[in-house]
Coordinates of C-alpha atoms in Angstrom, one line a residue:
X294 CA 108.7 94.1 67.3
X295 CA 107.4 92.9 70.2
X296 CA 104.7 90.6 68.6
X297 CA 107.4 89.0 66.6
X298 CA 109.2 88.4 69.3
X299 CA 106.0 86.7 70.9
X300 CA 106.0 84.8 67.7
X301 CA 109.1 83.9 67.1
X302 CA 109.0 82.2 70.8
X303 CA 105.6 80.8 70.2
X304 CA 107.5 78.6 67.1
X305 CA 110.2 78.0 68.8
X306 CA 107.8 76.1 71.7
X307 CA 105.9 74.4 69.6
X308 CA 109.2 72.9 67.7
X309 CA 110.5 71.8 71.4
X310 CA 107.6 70.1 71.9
X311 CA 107.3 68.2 68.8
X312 CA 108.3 64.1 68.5
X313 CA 108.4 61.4 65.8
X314 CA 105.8 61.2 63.5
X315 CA 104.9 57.3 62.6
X316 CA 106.2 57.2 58.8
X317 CA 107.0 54.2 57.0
X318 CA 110.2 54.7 55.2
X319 CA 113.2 52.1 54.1
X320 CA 116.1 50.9 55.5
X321 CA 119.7 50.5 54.0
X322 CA 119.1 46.8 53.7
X323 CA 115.5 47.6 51.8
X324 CA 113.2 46.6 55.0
X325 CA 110.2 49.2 55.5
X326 CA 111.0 51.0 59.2
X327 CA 108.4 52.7 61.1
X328 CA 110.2 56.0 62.4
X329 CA 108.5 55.1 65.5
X330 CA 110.5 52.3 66.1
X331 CA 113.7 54.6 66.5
X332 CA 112.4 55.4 69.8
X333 CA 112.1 52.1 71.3
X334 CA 115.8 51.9 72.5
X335 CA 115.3 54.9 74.8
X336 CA 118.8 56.8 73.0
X337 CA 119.0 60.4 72.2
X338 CA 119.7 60.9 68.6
X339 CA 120.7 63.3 66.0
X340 CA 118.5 63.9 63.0
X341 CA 119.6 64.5 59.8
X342 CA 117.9 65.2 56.6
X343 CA 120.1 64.8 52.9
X344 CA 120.2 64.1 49.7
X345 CA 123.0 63.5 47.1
X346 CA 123.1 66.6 45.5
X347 CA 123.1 68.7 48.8
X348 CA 126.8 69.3 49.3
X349 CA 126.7 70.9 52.7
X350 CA 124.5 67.8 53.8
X351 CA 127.2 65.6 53.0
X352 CA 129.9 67.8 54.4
X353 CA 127.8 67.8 57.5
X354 CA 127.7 63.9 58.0
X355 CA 131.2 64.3 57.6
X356 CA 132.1 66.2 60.0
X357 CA 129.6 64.1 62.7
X358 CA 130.8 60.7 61.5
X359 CA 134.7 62.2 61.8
X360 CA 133.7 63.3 65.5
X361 CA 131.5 60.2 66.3
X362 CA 134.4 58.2 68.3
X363 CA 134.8 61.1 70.3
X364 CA 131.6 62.1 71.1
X365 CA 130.5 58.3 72.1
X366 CA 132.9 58.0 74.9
X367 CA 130.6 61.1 76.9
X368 CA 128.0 60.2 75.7
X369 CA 125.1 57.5 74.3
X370 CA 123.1 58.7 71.1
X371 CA 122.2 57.8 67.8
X372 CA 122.6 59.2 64.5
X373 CA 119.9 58.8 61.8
X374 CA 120.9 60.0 58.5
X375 CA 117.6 60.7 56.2
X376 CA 118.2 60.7 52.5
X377 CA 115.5 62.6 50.6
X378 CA 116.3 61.2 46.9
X379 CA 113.6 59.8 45.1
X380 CA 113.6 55.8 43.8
X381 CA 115.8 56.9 40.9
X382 CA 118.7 58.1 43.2
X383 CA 118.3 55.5 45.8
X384 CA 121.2 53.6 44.1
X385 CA 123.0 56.4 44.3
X386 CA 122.1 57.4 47.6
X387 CA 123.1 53.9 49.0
X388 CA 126.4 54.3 47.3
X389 CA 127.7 57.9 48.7
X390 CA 126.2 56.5 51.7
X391 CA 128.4 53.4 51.8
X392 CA 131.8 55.4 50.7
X393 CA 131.4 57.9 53.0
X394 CA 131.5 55.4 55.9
X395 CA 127.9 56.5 57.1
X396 CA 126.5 52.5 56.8
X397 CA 128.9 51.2 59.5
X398 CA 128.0 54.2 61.7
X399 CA 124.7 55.7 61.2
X400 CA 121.3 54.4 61.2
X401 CA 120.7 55.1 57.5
X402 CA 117.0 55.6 56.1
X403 CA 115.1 56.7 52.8
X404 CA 112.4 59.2 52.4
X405 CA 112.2 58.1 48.6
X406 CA 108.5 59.9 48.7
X407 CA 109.4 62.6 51.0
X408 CA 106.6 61.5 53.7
X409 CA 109.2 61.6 56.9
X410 CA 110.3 64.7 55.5
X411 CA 106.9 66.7 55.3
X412 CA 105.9 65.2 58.7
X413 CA 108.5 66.7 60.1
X414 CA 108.2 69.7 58.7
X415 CA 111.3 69.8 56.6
X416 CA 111.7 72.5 53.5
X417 CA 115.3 72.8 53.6
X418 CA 118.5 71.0 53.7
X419 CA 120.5 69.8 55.7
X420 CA 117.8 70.1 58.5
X421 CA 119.1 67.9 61.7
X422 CA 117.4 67.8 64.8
X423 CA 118.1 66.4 68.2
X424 CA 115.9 64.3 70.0
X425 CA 115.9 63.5 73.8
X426 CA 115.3 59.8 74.5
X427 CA 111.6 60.3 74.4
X428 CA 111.5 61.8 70.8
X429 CA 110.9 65.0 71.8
X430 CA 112.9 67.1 69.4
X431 CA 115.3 69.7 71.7
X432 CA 117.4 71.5 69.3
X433 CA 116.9 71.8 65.3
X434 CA 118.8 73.7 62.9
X435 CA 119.1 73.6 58.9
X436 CA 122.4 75.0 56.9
X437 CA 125.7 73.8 57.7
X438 CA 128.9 76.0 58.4
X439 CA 132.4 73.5 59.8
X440 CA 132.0 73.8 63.4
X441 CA 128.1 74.2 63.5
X442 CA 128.1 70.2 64.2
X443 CA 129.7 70.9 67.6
X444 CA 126.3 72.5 68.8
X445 CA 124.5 69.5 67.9
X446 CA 127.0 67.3 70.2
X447 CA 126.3 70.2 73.0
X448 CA 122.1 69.0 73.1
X449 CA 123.4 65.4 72.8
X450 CA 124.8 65.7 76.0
X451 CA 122.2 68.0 77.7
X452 CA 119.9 65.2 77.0
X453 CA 122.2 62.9 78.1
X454 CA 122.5 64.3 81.7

């Protein structure tokens, strides 16, 4: 028990520690993006990985886009929404993307060959992280269950501090 324990923490570490990988992915507008470049501003930011036929994904963006007025007035962060389709979706992707309000909102970018999504590690959706405003990611989680979003805010604004 104890060695997984030792494990388990070793993980854990080693996920803190972790940044932005450079990938080249595309934006909503059709520009290749360098996931580098998300860290230039110096924000905190949220994460998340989705696709269009991962229904707690979308019920997750939801629930952060519903709570984004909110949260902004304590604190400064971004949100980065990741779609995982491939090129046949992306028309699709774009479209959800756009009725659910998420364009206005989010910065919104597509993994249409999964390389963001490998580099960081990512086998299951929704997987959203938190990163500080170095790119260090601080808090990860996948699944979604209404109210989970709230502990996402909660390492927004221990970064923020």
């Amino acid at each position: 028990m104890k060695n997984v324990f030792l494990a388990l923490a070793l993980i854990v570490s080693v996920a803190a520690s972790a940044q932005v990988p450079s990938v080249t992915v595309e934006n909503f507008k059709g520009e290749a993006v360098n996931t580098q470049s998300l860290l230039q501003e110096g924000t905190p930011m949220i994460v998340s990985f989705w696709s269009t036929t991962c229904k707690p994904c979308i019920m997750e963006l939801d629930a952060i886009y519903d709570a984004l007025p909110d949260w902004q007035e304590e604190a400064e962060f971004n949100v980065v929404a990741v779609s995982t389709d491939d090129v046949r979706m992306l028309a699709k992707s774009k479209s959800l993307a756009e009725g659910h309000g998420w364009s206005e909102e989010f910065i919104l970018l597509f993994d249409k060959n999964r390389d963001f999504m490998r580099a960081m590690n990512v086998s299951m959706m929704p997987h959203v992280f938190v990163l500080d405003a170095k790119g260090n990611v601080v808090y990860s989680h996948t699944s979604y269950t209404p109210g989970s979003e709230l502990e996402l805010f909660e390492a927004i604004r221990k970064c923020s501090k």
